[in-house]
Short mmCIF file of C-alpha atoms in Angstrom, two decimals:
data_model
loop_
_atom_site.label_atom_id
_atom_site.label_comp_id
_atom_site.label_asym_id
_atom_site.label_seq_id
_atom_site.Cartn_x
_atom_site.Cartn_y
_atom_site.Cartn_z
CA UNK A 1 -4.94 -34.55 -27.48
CA UNK A 2 -3.82 -31.50 -25.42
CA UNK A 3 -0.38 -31.50 -23.84
CA UNK A 4 -0.72 -30.28 -20.23
CA UNK A 5 3.08 -30.16 -19.78
CA UNK A 6 3.02 -26.64 -21.38
CA UNK A 7 0.59 -25.27 -18.75
CA UNK A 8 1.79 -22.89 -16.04
CA UNK A 9 2.13 -24.16 -12.47
CA UNK A 10 0.79 -21.89 -9.71
CA UNK A 11 2.42 -21.83 -6.46
CA UNK A 12 1.44 -19.75 -3.51
CA UNK A 13 3.73 -19.11 -0.50
CA UNK A 14 5.88 -16.77 1.51
CA UNK A 15 9.10 -17.31 3.13
CA UNK A 16 10.33 -14.87 5.68
CA UNK A 17 13.82 -13.80 5.05
CA UNK A 18 14.29 -12.23 8.56
CA UNK A 19 12.86 -12.73 11.95
CA UNK A 20 9.48 -11.06 12.75
CA UNK A 21 11.25 -9.49 15.78
CA UNK A 22 13.22 -7.32 13.41
CA UNK A 23 10.21 -5.93 11.64
CA UNK A 24 8.67 -2.51 12.42
CA UNK A 25 5.40 -2.50 14.23
CA UNK A 26 3.03 0.20 13.13
CA UNK A 27 1.62 1.93 16.20
CA UNK A 28 0.46 5.16 14.72
CA UNK A 29 0.09 7.22 11.42
CA UNK A 30 3.47 8.99 12.01
CA UNK A 31 5.33 5.69 12.05
CA UNK A 32 3.54 4.58 8.95
CA UNK A 33 4.40 7.85 7.28
CA UNK A 34 8.12 7.54 8.27
CA UNK A 35 8.34 4.07 6.73
CA UNK A 36 6.59 5.11 3.65
CA UNK A 37 8.78 8.07 3.10
CA UNK A 38 11.90 5.85 3.26
CA UNK A 39 10.29 3.83 0.39
CA UNK A 40 9.52 6.71 -1.89
CA UNK A 41 11.88 7.51 -4.67
CA UNK A 42 12.92 10.99 -3.29
CA UNK A 43 14.24 11.99 -6.84
CA UNK A 44 10.78 11.64 -8.26
CA UNK A 45 8.58 12.47 -5.35
CA UNK A 46 7.98 16.01 -6.71
CA UNK A 47 7.64 14.78 -10.40
CA UNK A 48 5.62 11.60 -10.56
CA UNK A 49 2.97 9.94 -8.41
CA UNK A 50 4.12 6.83 -6.65
CA UNK A 51 1.99 4.18 -4.92
CA UNK A 52 3.56 2.46 -1.85
CA UNK A 53 1.87 -0.44 0.05
CA UNK A 54 2.67 -1.85 3.50
CA UNK A 55 1.32 -5.26 4.42
CA UNK A 56 0.88 -6.09 8.05
CA UNK A 57 0.05 -9.07 10.17
CA UNK A 58 -2.39 -9.24 13.07
CA UNK A 59 0.07 -7.60 15.41
CA UNK A 60 0.54 -4.70 12.97
CA UNK A 61 4.17 -5.88 12.15
CA UNK A 62 5.18 -5.14 8.57
CA UNK A 63 5.45 -8.43 6.79
CA UNK A 64 5.94 -7.05 3.32
CA UNK A 65 6.07 -3.80 1.34
CA UNK A 66 5.76 -2.84 -2.23
CA UNK A 67 6.62 0.12 -4.43
CA UNK A 68 3.59 -0.93 -6.38
CA UNK A 69 2.94 1.63 -9.12
CA UNK A 70 4.43 4.76 -10.56
CA UNK A 71 2.39 7.10 -12.69
CA UNK A 72 2.58 10.41 -14.34
CA UNK A 73 2.53 14.10 -13.12
CA UNK A 74 -0.99 14.04 -12.04
CA UNK A 75 -2.17 10.50 -11.59
CA UNK A 76 -1.31 6.82 -11.51
CA UNK A 77 -3.19 3.65 -12.45
CA UNK A 78 -3.67 1.31 -9.49
CA UNK A 79 -4.63 -2.24 -10.05
CA UNK A 80 -6.24 -3.36 -6.80
CA UNK A 81 -5.96 -6.98 -7.98
CA UNK A 82 -2.19 -6.84 -7.54
CA UNK A 83 -2.55 -5.36 -4.00
CA UNK A 84 -5.02 -7.98 -3.09
CA UNK A 85 -3.12 -10.82 -4.62
CA UNK A 86 0.07 -9.69 -2.78
CA UNK A 87 -1.82 -9.36 0.55
CA UNK A 88 -3.23 -12.95 0.17
CA UNK A 89 0.14 -14.28 -0.77
CA UNK A 90 1.69 -12.66 2.33
CA UNK A 91 -1.34 -13.74 4.38
CA UNK A 92 -1.58 -10.22 5.58
CA UNK A 93 -4.52 -9.07 7.80
CA UNK A 94 -3.91 -5.32 7.26
CA UNK A 95 -2.94 -3.01 4.34
CA UNK A 96 -1.76 0.61 4.41
CA UNK A 97 -1.54 2.40 1.08
CA UNK A 98 0.15 5.67 0.33
CA UNK A 99 0.65 7.89 -2.58
CA UNK A 100 2.35 11.26 -3.16
CA UNK A 101 0.86 14.39 -4.65
CA UNK A 102 3.77 16.03 -6.56
CA UNK A 103 1.89 19.29 -6.44
CA UNK A 104 2.23 19.29 -2.58
CA UNK A 105 -1.59 19.65 -2.35
CA UNK A 106 -2.71 17.51 0.58
CA UNK A 107 -6.38 17.51 -0.39
CA UNK A 108 -7.80 14.04 -1.30
CA UNK A 109 -9.19 14.04 -4.84
CA UNK A 110 -12.46 12.33 -5.77
CA UNK A 111 -10.43 9.77 -7.52
CA UNK A 112 -8.36 9.13 -4.27
CA UNK A 113 -11.51 8.62 -2.19
CA UNK A 114 -13.14 6.32 -4.80
CA UNK A 115 -10.10 4.12 -5.08
CA UNK A 116 -9.79 3.88 -1.35
CA UNK A 117 -13.48 2.99 -0.92
CA UNK A 118 -13.13 0.33 -3.66
CA UNK A 119 -9.99 -1.13 -2.27
CA UNK A 120 -11.50 -1.26 1.26
CA UNK A 121 -14.54 -3.07 0.06
CA UNK A 122 -12.53 -5.57 -2.04
CA UNK A 123 -10.01 -6.25 0.81
CA UNK A 124 -12.95 -6.73 3.19
CA UNK A 125 -14.16 -9.67 1.16
CA UNK A 126 -10.86 -11.44 2.10
CA UNK A 127 -11.09 -10.42 5.79
CA UNK A 128 -8.16 -8.00 5.20
CA UNK A 129 -8.47 -4.52 6.69
CA UNK A 130 -7.54 -1.36 4.88
CA UNK A 131 -5.97 0.54 7.79
CA UNK A 132 -5.23 3.76 6.04
CA UNK A 133 -4.53 5.59 2.87
CA UNK A 134 -1.97 8.27 3.29
CA UNK A 135 -1.22 11.21 0.85
CA UNK A 136 2.29 12.51 1.18
CA UNK A 137 4.08 15.56 -0.27
CA UNK A 138 7.73 16.28 -1.23
CA UNK A 139 7.76 18.56 1.83
CA UNK A 140 7.30 15.51 4.14
CA UNK A 141 3.75 16.55 5.06
CA UNK A 142 0.93 13.94 5.07
CA UNK A 143 -2.81 13.44 5.28
CA UNK A 144 -4.32 10.34 6.84
CA UNK A 145 -7.53 9.65 4.91
CA UNK A 146 -8.57 7.38 7.82
CA UNK A 147 -8.14 10.17 10.36
CA UNK A 148 -10.11 12.50 8.11
CA UNK A 149 -13.00 10.04 7.86
CA UNK A 150 -12.72 9.83 4.04
CA UNK A 151 -13.40 6.06 3.85
#
């Protein structure tokens, strides 16, 4: 007979550690960029790709954030299942993703565009909006893939 006592227990939930009134409200791309740059490891921004995710509620208040993935010099593996699972756990209605280009090239690569479209589609099945994907540089410049119509 199987012993079910050894099975893992799944719990889903989120507990706010601070008032929503103290959370930043994303009103434009510049504000999102400023928050993202504070999250980036500035010692590595010119060396390794980093993926940062902001999770927002319906009022565009940041309810969670994650330094989700760190890669190599020219790329990073992004597991969209982790982004989606976190968004669902936080009960987010919007997501902003960002990554740096250590080379300072602001052009979105084919891989950047493919990932963004795939993430947007996957999130949409959960009624979660991908609001933007920012590419940032060590020089504090950025590209909004949404504003550029890339997804």
